[in-house]
Amino acid sequence: MRGRWLVVALVLAVLGAGVGTWLTRREPTPACGAEVTSYAAVDARSPFLDAAQRRADPDPRRDRLVRTLARDAAPVGEVLGAVGYDYEQLVRVDGFEQGLGVRLRDSPDLTLLDDTTLAPRWRVAVGTQRSAYDADAERYVVVTRPEDRAPEVVVLDADTGRREWCARLDGGALPEAASVSTQLLDDGLVVRAGGRLARLGADGPGWEQQASGDADTLTSWGPDRLLLGGAAVDDLLDPAALASRPAGEALRLLDARTGEARWTRSEPRGSGLHVVGVDEAADRAVVARWTARRGGRTEVRLAALDDRGRQTWSVLPAGGAAFDATVRAGRVLVRAGERWSAYATDDGRRLWGFRVPRSPQFLPYGADLAAVPLLDADHVLVAGTRALHVVDLRDGTRRSLPLPTDGVSTTYWPYQVALTPSLLAVATSTGAVVVRRG
């Protein structure tokens, strides 16, 4: 399966039930996607300054970050560009096959910087503030959320930024709380908006249906299967709310070609599932099952499902307490407080574990393992408060590449790291730096 980069997705779903006639249609007129405008490289610019520009415009915090990273070992290589700002987390970075995607805070616009030169390749401006995005090696997708009409799906060529096609979802504007998510397929995409699903392609709409149960997410399971469902962790945290959750459908595996359900999985009252990820090589979906227990307690269990929806293994990584987890290269990486561990996706065996110090704080506030990038088949890059950590998924050993420190301040805490085939970008509270991968 082609590598895919999740860019931005809106959350909080308002879901319906039953199958109906929610329709999509191809719109050949310019009115479809009018809020999305593509620009060529000549009309785009990079926020990153090269060495000469930085010398002409010194910034003590930015330059200290540059000097520290320049001394770090692989995978950190030559510094190509940097930008400074004042504790505003100005720059947002995402990795693409073609290079580095850059947004400025609170802006839906994206500029794609070349993977080799870091020069702008194209820019796309989006006229709706509430939008959703997705991308793969060939396409960049924008789902606009106009306030006065239904969402529109605009598909761009990821190499050039040029529009390939546009589709409008019939009906009116979505409620503000309704979420939108997409999943790219080899010959189109599936979009979920306001509790409805549709497959779209360059030749027009395909199947359509209504979502049901906890249909917050769409997860690819191979080239022709989609896992629909799973609740957001935030919706499972409150013990009282979890205990009152009704029984019902939690997951559904869809045939991406036809939209037909291959199987559904329901959960009893007082429980919910969160999708951790899918390992296509092992043909397993990994979930976290939250269950309300007596006395207001909650038990959280890590489990795997096979291609028929049957549970194949389950473990309690944190003795029943909540944990953060993600699937990376045949392993489930788990963090529970200061304890880190990994499990094999095929049979659930524990591969390794280690503890990190409670102080100083190891990860920035709000850190999520789902954002941890895979460096290669056996290593991930974890952005810590004091260093970038290269963790070996085979045995848990790690190398630490220092970041600047500023006492107990969050000055140099990284809130984002992004990888492209040739680049590594680190965005901290006060500056962002792009280096070649060493």
GROMACS .gro file of C-alpha atoms in nm:
model
  438
    1MET     CA    1   0.000   0.000   0.000
    2ARG     CA    2   0.125   0.345  -0.077
    3GLY     CA    3   0.240   0.549   0.216
    4ARG     CA    4  -0.011   0.809   0.319
    5TRP     CA    5   0.021   1.121   0.527
    6LEU     CA    6  -0.262   1.230   0.737
    7VAL     CA    7  -0.264   1.606   0.722
    8VAL     CA    8  -0.550   1.755   0.927
    9ALA     CA    9  -0.889   1.616   1.022
   10LEU     CA   10  -1.178   1.775   1.210
   11VAL     CA   11  -1.320   1.593   1.510
   12LEU     CA   12  -1.644   1.554   1.705
   13ALA     CA   13  -1.905   1.367   1.505
   14VAL     CA   14  -2.281   1.400   1.477
   15LEU     CA   15  -2.396   1.068   1.343
   16GLY     CA   16  -2.721   0.935   1.204
   17ALA     CA   17  -2.855   0.585   1.154
   18GLY     CA   18  -2.994   0.385   0.863
   19VAL     CA   19  -2.929   0.390   0.492
   20GLY     CA   20  -3.063   0.672   0.280
   21THR     CA   21  -3.010   0.878  -0.030
   22TRP     CA   22  -2.740   1.129   0.052
   23LEU     CA   23  -2.600   1.231  -0.275
   24THR     CA   24  -2.289   1.347  -0.439
   25ARG     CA   25  -2.246   1.454  -0.794
   26ARG     CA   26  -1.965   1.572  -1.017
   27GLU     CA   27  -1.979   1.944  -1.086
   28PRO     CA   28  -1.803   2.044  -1.409
   29THR     CA   29  -1.877   2.412  -1.350
   30PRO     CA   30  -1.623   2.648  -1.190
   31ALA     CA   31  -1.864   2.694  -0.897
   32CYS     CA   32  -1.750   2.366  -0.742
   33GLY     CA   33  -1.446   2.429  -0.527
   34ALA     CA   34  -1.452   2.804  -0.580
   35GLU     CA   35  -1.292   2.851  -0.237
   36VAL     CA   36  -0.982   2.653  -0.341
   37THR     CA   37  -0.726   2.832  -0.558
   38SER     CA   38  -0.396   2.685  -0.678
   39TYR     CA   39  -0.087   2.895  -0.744
   40ALA     CA   40   0.236   2.808  -0.919
   41ALA     CA   41   0.579   2.827  -0.756
   42VAL     CA   42   0.629   3.187  -0.869
   43ASP     CA   43   0.335   3.291  -0.648
   44ALA     CA   44   0.448   3.096  -0.340
   45ARG     CA   45   0.717   3.159  -0.084
   46SER     CA   46   0.887   2.974   0.198
   47PRO     CA   47   0.895   3.108   0.555
   48PHE     CA   48   1.235   2.945   0.612
   49LEU     CA   49   1.550   3.158   0.589
   50ASP     CA   50   1.877   3.022   0.453
   51ALA     CA   51   2.215   3.084   0.621
   52ALA     CA   52   2.277   3.421   0.453
   53GLN     CA   53   1.929   3.547   0.537
   54ARG     CA   54   1.968   3.435   0.899
   55ARG     CA   55   2.298   3.622   0.931
   56ALA     CA   56   2.127   3.937   0.803
   57ASP     CA   57   1.837   3.893   1.045
   58PRO     CA   58   1.969   3.739   1.371
   59ASP     CA   59   1.733   3.576   1.620
   60PRO     CA   60   1.899   3.440   1.937
   61ARG     CA   61   1.652   3.159   2.009
   62ARG     CA   62   1.622   3.049   1.646
   63ASP     CA   63   1.996   3.055   1.598
   64ARG     CA   64   2.060   2.856   1.913
   65LEU     CA   65   1.821   2.589   1.789
   66VAL     CA   66   2.004   2.585   1.455
   67ARG     CA   67   2.346   2.549   1.621
   68THR     CA   68   2.229   2.264   1.843
   69LEU     CA   69   2.071   2.066   1.560
   70ALA     CA   70   2.377   2.124   1.341
   71ARG     CA   71   2.583   1.933   1.599
   72ASP     CA   72   2.340   1.641   1.626
   73ALA     CA   73   2.408   1.302   1.466
   74ALA     CA   74   2.201   1.119   1.205
   75PRO     CA   75   1.920   1.128   1.113
   76VAL     CA   76   1.980   1.503   1.159
   77GLY     CA   77   2.191   1.637   0.874
   78GLU     CA   78   2.272   1.971   0.713
   79VAL     CA   79   2.055   2.264   0.820
   80LEU     CA   80   1.871   2.404   0.515
   81GLY     CA   81   1.642   2.666   0.660
   82ALA     CA   82   1.498   2.808   0.981
   83VAL     CA   83   1.242   3.060   1.103
   84GLY     CA   84   1.191   3.219   1.445
   85TYR     CA   85   0.880   3.348   1.623
   86ASP     CA   86   0.771   3.446   1.972
   87TYR     CA   87   0.605   3.153   2.154
   88GLU     CA   88   0.319   3.144   1.904
   89GLN     CA   89   0.377   2.805   1.736
   90LEU     CA   90   0.355   2.988   1.405
   91VAL     CA   91   0.466   2.716   1.163
   92ARG     CA   92   0.288   2.384   1.102
   93VAL     CA   93   0.474   2.117   0.903
   94ASP     CA   94   0.367   1.794   0.732
   95GLY     CA   95   0.561   1.540   0.527
   96PHE     CA   96   0.475   1.459   0.165
   97GLU     CA   97   0.640   1.241  -0.096
   98GLN     CA   98   0.720   1.560  -0.291
   99GLY     CA   99   0.853   1.757   0.004
  100LEU     CA  100   0.747   1.956   0.308
  101GLY     CA  101   0.398   2.102   0.349
  102VAL     CA  102   0.392   2.427   0.548
  103ARG     CA  103   0.103   2.618   0.701
  104LEU     CA  104   0.103   2.924   0.921
  105ARG     CA  105  -0.100   2.909   1.239
  106ASP     CA  106  -0.475   2.957   1.195
  107SER     CA  107  -0.442   2.956   0.815
  108PRO     CA  108  -0.589   2.680   0.596
  109ASP     CA  109  -0.349   2.763   0.310
  110LEU     CA  110  -0.064   2.523   0.229
  111THR     CA  111   0.271   2.575   0.056
  112LEU     CA  112   0.461   2.270  -0.066
  113LEU     CA  113   0.840   2.300  -0.049
  114ASP     CA  114   1.054   2.078  -0.272
  115ASP     CA  115   1.211   1.770  -0.114
  116THR     CA  116   1.550   1.846  -0.271
  117THR     CA  117   1.582   2.225  -0.288
  118LEU     CA  118   1.330   2.342  -0.023
  119ALA     CA  119   1.208   2.590  -0.284
  120PRO     CA  120   0.831   2.635  -0.323
  121ARG     CA  121   0.664   2.399  -0.574
  122TRP     CA  122   0.308   2.528  -0.542
  123ARG     CA  123   0.063   2.688  -0.305
  124VAL     CA  124  -0.307   2.634  -0.245
  125ALA     CA  125  -0.531   2.895  -0.084
  126VAL     CA  126  -0.852   2.782   0.090
  127GLY     CA  127  -1.131   3.029   0.150
  128THR     CA  128  -1.314   2.836   0.423
  129GLN     CA  129  -1.158   2.837   0.767
  130ARG     CA  130  -1.313   2.503   0.863
  131SER     CA  131  -1.172   2.250   0.620
  132ALA     CA  132  -1.033   1.897   0.620
  133TYR     CA  133  -0.726   1.769   0.436
  134ASP     CA  134  -0.575   1.443   0.323
  135ALA     CA  135  -0.287   1.341   0.096
  136ASP     CA  136  -0.099   1.050  -0.053
  137ALA     CA  137   0.196   1.020  -0.292
  138GLU     CA  138  -0.010   1.150  -0.586
  139ARG     CA  139  -0.296   1.364  -0.455
  140TYR     CA  140  -0.371   1.646  -0.214
  141VAL     CA  141  -0.736   1.667  -0.109
  142VAL     CA  142  -0.924   1.960   0.042
  143VAL     CA  143  -1.276   1.921   0.182
  144THR     CA  144  -1.420   2.270   0.221
  145ARG     CA  145  -1.688   2.360   0.477
  146PRO     CA  146  -1.880   2.662   0.338
  147GLU     CA  147  -2.120   2.817   0.585
  148ASP     CA  148  -2.403   2.848   0.332
  149ARG     CA  149  -2.393   2.520   0.137
  150ALA     CA  150  -2.279   2.159   0.138
  151PRO     CA  151  -1.911   2.059   0.161
  152GLU     CA  152  -1.704   2.026  -0.155
  153VAL     CA  153  -1.420   1.784  -0.226
  154VAL     CA  154  -1.134   1.925  -0.433
  155VAL     CA  155  -0.860   1.688  -0.553
  156LEU     CA  156  -0.526   1.835  -0.660
  157ASP     CA  157  -0.219   1.681  -0.824
  158ALA     CA  158   0.042   1.657  -0.548
  159ASP     CA  159   0.327   1.721  -0.793
  160THR     CA  160   0.192   2.042  -0.944
  161GLY     CA  161  -0.093   2.158  -0.720
  162ARG     CA  162  -0.325   2.168  -1.023
  163ARG     CA  163  -0.688   2.073  -0.977
  164GLU     CA  164  -0.784   1.729  -1.106
  165TRP     CA  165  -1.153   1.720  -1.018
  166CYS     CA  166  -1.414   1.849  -0.777
  167ALA     CA  167  -1.735   1.704  -0.630
  168ARG     CA  168  -2.007   1.870  -0.425
  169LEU     CA  169  -2.201   1.685  -0.157
  170ASP     CA  170  -2.573   1.742  -0.192
  171GLY     CA  171  -2.768   1.892   0.093
  172GLY     CA  172  -2.700   2.195   0.304
  173ALA     CA  173  -2.413   2.315   0.517
  174LEU     CA  174  -2.296   2.080   0.788
  175PRO     CA  175  -2.360   2.168   1.152
  176GLU     CA  176  -2.056   2.323   1.317
  177ALA     CA  177  -2.003   2.018   1.541
  178ALA     CA  178  -2.021   1.767   1.254
  179SER     CA  179  -1.689   1.611   1.159
  180VAL     CA  180  -1.542   1.527   0.820
  181SER     CA  181  -1.290   1.255   0.740
  182THR     CA  182  -1.154   1.099   0.424
  183GLN     CA  183  -0.967   0.790   0.315
  184LEU     CA  184  -0.780   0.783  -0.015
  185LEU     CA  185  -0.808   0.475  -0.236
  186ASP     CA  186  -0.610   0.375  -0.543
  187ASP     CA  187  -0.885   0.500  -0.777
  188GLY     CA  188  -1.073   0.755  -0.572
  189LEU     CA  189  -1.162   0.829  -0.213
  190VAL     CA  190  -1.428   0.779   0.050
  191VAL     CA  191  -1.554   1.079   0.243
  192ARG     CA  192  -1.759   1.082   0.562
  193ALA     CA  193  -1.939   1.405   0.638
  194GLY     CA  194  -2.206   1.452   0.900
  195GLY     CA  195  -2.260   1.080   0.948
  196ARG     CA  196  -2.286   0.994   0.578
  197LEU     CA  197  -2.043   0.805   0.356
  198ALA     CA  198  -1.978   0.822  -0.017
  199ARG     CA  199  -1.718   0.694  -0.255
  200LEU     CA  200  -1.603   0.949  -0.511
  201GLY     CA  201  -1.380   0.932  -0.816
  202ALA     CA  202  -1.275   1.131  -1.119
  203ASP     CA  203  -1.569   0.982  -1.311
  204GLY     CA  204  -1.829   1.073  -1.051
  205PRO     CA  205  -1.990   0.927  -0.738
  206GLY     CA  206  -2.001   0.558  -0.655
  207TRP     CA  207  -2.178   0.404  -0.357
  208GLU     CA  208  -2.338   0.600  -0.075
  209GLN     CA  209  -2.463   0.504   0.269
  210GLN     CA  210  -2.525   0.630   0.617
  211ALA     CA  211  -2.280   0.566   0.898
  212SER     CA  212  -2.399   0.424   1.228
  213GLY     CA  213  -2.257   0.359   1.572
  214ASP     CA  214  -1.919   0.510   1.663
  215ALA     CA  215  -1.834   0.606   1.305
  216ASP     CA  216  -1.578   0.871   1.396
  217THR     CA  217  -1.293   0.741   1.181
  218LEU     CA  218  -1.210   0.577   0.851
  219THR     CA  219  -0.904   0.352   0.845
  220SER     CA  220  -0.758   0.183   0.539
  221TRP     CA  221  -0.719  -0.196   0.567
  222GLY     CA  222  -0.548  -0.290   0.242
  223PRO     CA  223  -0.638  -0.171  -0.108
  224ASP     CA  224  -1.006  -0.267  -0.099
  225ARG     CA  225  -1.116  -0.257   0.265
  226LEU     CA  226  -1.212   0.025   0.501
  227LEU     CA  227  -1.258   0.003   0.876
  228LEU     CA  228  -1.539   0.238   0.977
  229GLY     CA  229  -1.592   0.328   1.340
  230GLY     CA  230  -1.420   0.363   1.670
  231ALA     CA  231  -1.473   0.641   1.921
  232ALA     CA  232  -1.232   0.923   1.995
  233VAL     CA  233  -1.043   0.872   2.321
  234ASP     CA  234  -1.186   1.197   2.459
  235ASP     CA  235  -1.534   1.044   2.430
  236LEU     CA  236  -1.432   0.749   2.649
  237LEU     CA  237  -1.243   0.921   2.930
  238ASP     CA  238  -1.535   1.006   3.159
  239PRO     CA  239  -1.623   0.694   3.368
  240ALA     CA  240  -1.987   0.796   3.417
  241ALA     CA  241  -2.039   0.867   3.047
  242LEU     CA  242  -1.869   0.540   2.956
  243ALA     CA  243  -2.091   0.343   3.195
  244SER     CA  244  -2.402   0.488   3.029
  245ARG     CA  245  -2.293   0.424   2.670
  246PRO     CA  246  -2.562   0.209   2.505
  247ALA     CA  247  -2.493  -0.122   2.339
  248GLY     CA  248  -2.456  -0.107   1.963
  249GLU     CA  249  -2.237  -0.124   1.657
  250ALA     CA  250  -1.879  -0.013   1.720
  251LEU     CA  251  -1.696  -0.119   1.402
  252ARG     CA  252  -1.778  -0.211   1.046
  253LEU     CA  253  -1.544  -0.346   0.779
  254LEU     CA  254  -1.649  -0.223   0.436
  255ASP     CA  255  -1.566  -0.341   0.088
  256ALA     CA  256  -1.424  -0.017  -0.052
  257ARG     CA  257  -1.537  -0.108  -0.404
  258THR     CA  258  -1.905  -0.163  -0.325
  259GLY     CA  259  -1.962  -0.019   0.023
  260GLU     CA  260  -2.099  -0.352   0.143
  261ALA     CA  261  -2.025  -0.457   0.500
  262ARG     CA  262  -1.802  -0.763   0.531
  263TRP     CA  263  -1.867  -0.772   0.903
  264THR     CA  264  -1.984  -0.558   1.191
  265ARG     CA  265  -1.880  -0.570   1.554
  266SER     CA  266  -2.098  -0.453   1.840
  267GLU     CA  267  -2.004  -0.369   2.196
  268PRO     CA  268  -2.219  -0.415   2.507
  269ARG     CA  269  -2.349  -0.133   2.723
  270GLY     CA  270  -2.078   0.044   2.917
  271SER     CA  271  -1.797  -0.013   2.670
  272GLY     CA  272  -1.640   0.142   2.363
  273LEU     CA  273  -1.364   0.084   2.109
  274HIS     CA  274  -1.093   0.317   1.991
  275VAL     CA  275  -0.905   0.220   1.671
  276VAL     CA  276  -0.530   0.226   1.737
  277GLY     CA  277  -0.429   0.127   1.384
  278VAL     CA  278  -0.408  -0.146   1.120
  279ASP     CA  279  -0.113  -0.370   1.036
  280GLU     CA  280  -0.179  -0.482   0.680
  281ALA     CA  281   0.113  -0.728   0.674
  282ALA     CA  282  -0.027  -0.918   0.972
  283ASP     CA  283  -0.388  -0.855   0.857
  284ARG     CA  284  -0.480  -0.725   1.201
  285ALA     CA  285  -0.664  -0.424   1.332
  286VAL     CA  286  -0.552  -0.309   1.676
  287VAL     CA  287  -0.806  -0.149   1.910
  288ALA     CA  288  -0.826  -0.022   2.265
  289ARG     CA  289  -1.136  -0.153   2.441
  290TRP     CA  290  -1.266   0.068   2.722
  291THR     CA  291  -1.499  -0.099   2.973
  292ALA     CA  292  -1.676   0.053   3.273
  293ARG     CA  293  -1.630  -0.148   3.592
  294ARG     CA  294  -1.791  -0.126   3.935
  295GLY     CA  295  -1.701   0.160   4.162
  296GLY     CA  296  -1.650   0.406   3.878
  297ARG     CA  297  -1.339   0.228   3.753
  298THR     CA  298  -1.245   0.191   3.388
  299GLU     CA  299  -1.050  -0.097   3.237
  300VAL     CA  300  -0.863  -0.034   2.911
  301ARG     CA  301  -0.744  -0.336   2.717
  302LEU     CA  302  -0.532  -0.359   2.401
  303ALA     CA  303  -0.668  -0.614   2.151
  304ALA     CA  304  -0.634  -0.727   1.790
  305LEU     CA  305  -0.904  -0.829   1.540
  306ASP     CA  306  -0.856  -1.048   1.234
  307ASP     CA  307  -1.007  -0.991   0.890
  308ARG     CA  308  -1.335  -1.147   1.008
  309GLY     CA  309  -1.366  -0.923   1.312
  310ARG     CA  310  -1.266  -1.195   1.558
  311GLN     CA  311  -1.043  -1.110   1.852
  312THR     CA  312  -0.707  -1.286   1.824
  313TRP     CA  313  -0.533  -1.157   2.137
  314SER     CA  314  -0.566  -0.902   2.416
  315VAL     CA  315  -0.340  -0.765   2.690
  316LEU     CA  316  -0.349  -0.509   2.970
  317PRO     CA  317  -0.045  -0.289   2.899
  318ALA     CA  318  -0.106  -0.065   3.200
  319GLY     CA  319  -0.285  -0.302   3.434
  320GLY     CA  320  -0.621  -0.175   3.311
  321ALA     CA  321  -0.534   0.196   3.327
  322ALA     CA  322  -0.555   0.421   3.021
  323PHE     CA  323  -0.266   0.436   2.777
  324ASP     CA  324  -0.161   0.594   2.448
  325ALA     CA  325  -0.077   0.364   2.156
  326THR     CA  326  -0.007   0.353   1.784
  327VAL     CA  327   0.080   0.088   1.523
  328ARG     CA  328   0.419   0.116   1.355
  329ALA     CA  329   0.581  -0.146   1.127
  330GLY     CA  330   0.431  -0.458   1.281
  331ARG     CA  331   0.451  -0.337   1.640
  332VAL     CA  332   0.215  -0.158   1.876
  333LEU     CA  333   0.401   0.121   2.054
  334VAL     CA  334   0.245   0.193   2.395
  335ARG     CA  335   0.299   0.470   2.649
  336ALA     CA  336   0.142   0.461   2.995
  337GLY     CA  337   0.278   0.738   3.213
  338GLU     CA  338   0.653   0.686   3.234
  339ARG     CA  339   0.633   0.330   3.100
  340TRP     CA  340   0.694   0.259   2.733
  341SER     CA  341   0.653  -0.082   2.571
  342ALA     CA  342   0.590  -0.257   2.240
  343TYR     CA  343   0.379  -0.556   2.138
  344ALA     CA  344   0.381  -0.768   1.823
  345THR     CA  345   0.069  -0.710   1.616
  346ASP     CA  346   0.046  -1.072   1.500
  347ASP     CA  347   0.026  -1.245   1.840
  348GLY     CA  348   0.034  -0.975   2.110
  349ARG     CA  349   0.361  -1.083   2.270
  350ARG     CA  350   0.543  -0.813   2.464
  351LEU     CA  351   0.867  -0.725   2.284
  352TRP     CA  352   1.030  -0.484   2.529
  353GLY     CA  353   0.972  -0.212   2.783
  354PHE     CA  354   1.151   0.077   2.951
  355ARG     CA  355   1.077   0.364   3.187
  356VAL     CA  356   1.158   0.731   3.145
  357PRO     CA  357   1.219   0.972   3.435
  358ARG     CA  358   0.918   1.150   3.575
  359SER     CA  359   1.119   1.470   3.587
  360PRO     CA  360   1.208   1.651   3.371
  361GLN     CA  361   0.892   1.605   3.168
  362PHE     CA  362   0.970   1.364   2.884
  363LEU     CA  363   0.715   1.472   2.620
  364PRO     CA  364   0.555   1.811   2.550
  365TYR     CA  365   0.201   1.877   2.663
  366GLY     CA  366  -0.054   1.720   2.430
  367ALA     CA  367   0.193   1.478   2.269
  368ASP     CA  368   0.025   1.185   2.093
  369LEU     CA  369   0.193   0.866   1.972
  370ALA     CA  370  -0.020   0.876   1.657
  371ALA     CA  371   0.199   1.167   1.543
  372VAL     CA  372   0.528   0.977   1.588
  373PRO     CA  373   0.688   0.931   1.243
  374LEU     CA  374   0.852   0.612   1.120
  375LEU     CA  375   1.216   0.669   1.021
  376ASP     CA  376   1.256   0.327   0.860
  377ALA     CA  377   1.124  -0.025   0.905
  378ASP     CA  378   1.266  -0.052   1.259
  379HIS     CA  379   1.294   0.299   1.405
  380VAL     CA  380   1.065   0.584   1.507
  381LEU     CA  381   1.149   0.945   1.592
  382VAL     CA  382   1.005   1.067   1.922
  383ALA     CA  383   1.013   1.443   1.989
  384GLY     CA  384   1.092   1.490   2.358
  385THR     CA  385   1.118   1.808   2.562
  386ARG     CA  386   1.498   1.790   2.579
  387ALA     CA  387   1.593   1.576   2.278
  388LEU     CA  388   1.480   1.393   1.967
  389HIS     CA  389   1.483   1.023   2.050
  390VAL     CA  390   1.545   0.751   1.790
  391VAL     CA  391   1.373   0.440   1.930
  392ASP     CA  392   1.451   0.095   1.791
  393LEU     CA  393   1.121  -0.091   1.766
  394ARG     CA  394   1.299  -0.428   1.778
  395ASP     CA  395   1.442  -0.400   2.129
  396GLY     CA  396   1.351  -0.057   2.272
  397THR     CA  397   1.704   0.084   2.266
  398ARG     CA  398   1.720   0.455   2.194
  399ARG     CA  399   1.960   0.731   2.096
  400SER     CA  400   1.896   1.089   2.202
  401LEU     CA  401   1.979   1.391   1.987
  402PRO     CA  402   1.988   1.701   2.210
  403LEU     CA  403   1.764   2.003   2.174
  404PRO     CA  404   1.844   2.332   2.349
  405THR     CA  405   1.710   2.365   2.702
  406ASP     CA  406   1.600   2.678   2.884
  407GLY     CA  407   1.559   2.581   3.248
  408VAL     CA  408   1.200   2.475   3.307
  409SER     CA  409   1.073   2.690   3.020
  410THR     CA  410   0.896   2.545   2.715
  411THR     CA  411   1.108   2.763   2.484
  412TYR     CA  412   1.248   2.477   2.275
  413TRP     CA  413   0.980   2.212   2.326
  414PRO     CA  414   0.894   2.057   1.989
  415TYR     CA  415   0.524   2.045   1.910
  416GLN     CA  416   0.574   1.889   1.565
  417VAL     CA  417   0.825   1.680   1.373
  418ALA     CA  418   0.776   1.586   1.008
  419LEU     CA  419   0.965   1.360   0.769
  420THR     CA  420   0.984   1.354   0.391
  421PRO     CA  421   1.201   1.120   0.185
  422SER     CA  422   1.497   1.363   0.222
  423LEU     CA  423   1.401   1.618   0.490
  424LEU     CA  424   1.338   1.637   0.863
  425ALA     CA  425   1.155   1.935   1.011
  426VAL     CA  426   1.129   2.028   1.378
  427ALA     CA  427   0.884   2.296   1.494
  428THR     CA  428   0.931   2.423   1.851
  429SER     CA  429   0.757   2.688   2.059
  430THR     CA  430   0.985   2.961   1.926
  431GLY     CA  431   1.123   2.841   1.594
  432ALA     CA  432   1.123   2.578   1.320
  433VAL     CA  433   1.422   2.422   1.144
  434VAL     CA  434   1.447   2.203   0.834
  435VAL     CA  435   1.748   1.973   0.790
  436ARG     CA  436   1.851   1.706   0.543
  437ARG     CA  437   1.803   1.356   0.672
  438GLY     CA  438   2.146   1.224   0.756
   0.00000   0.00000   0.00000
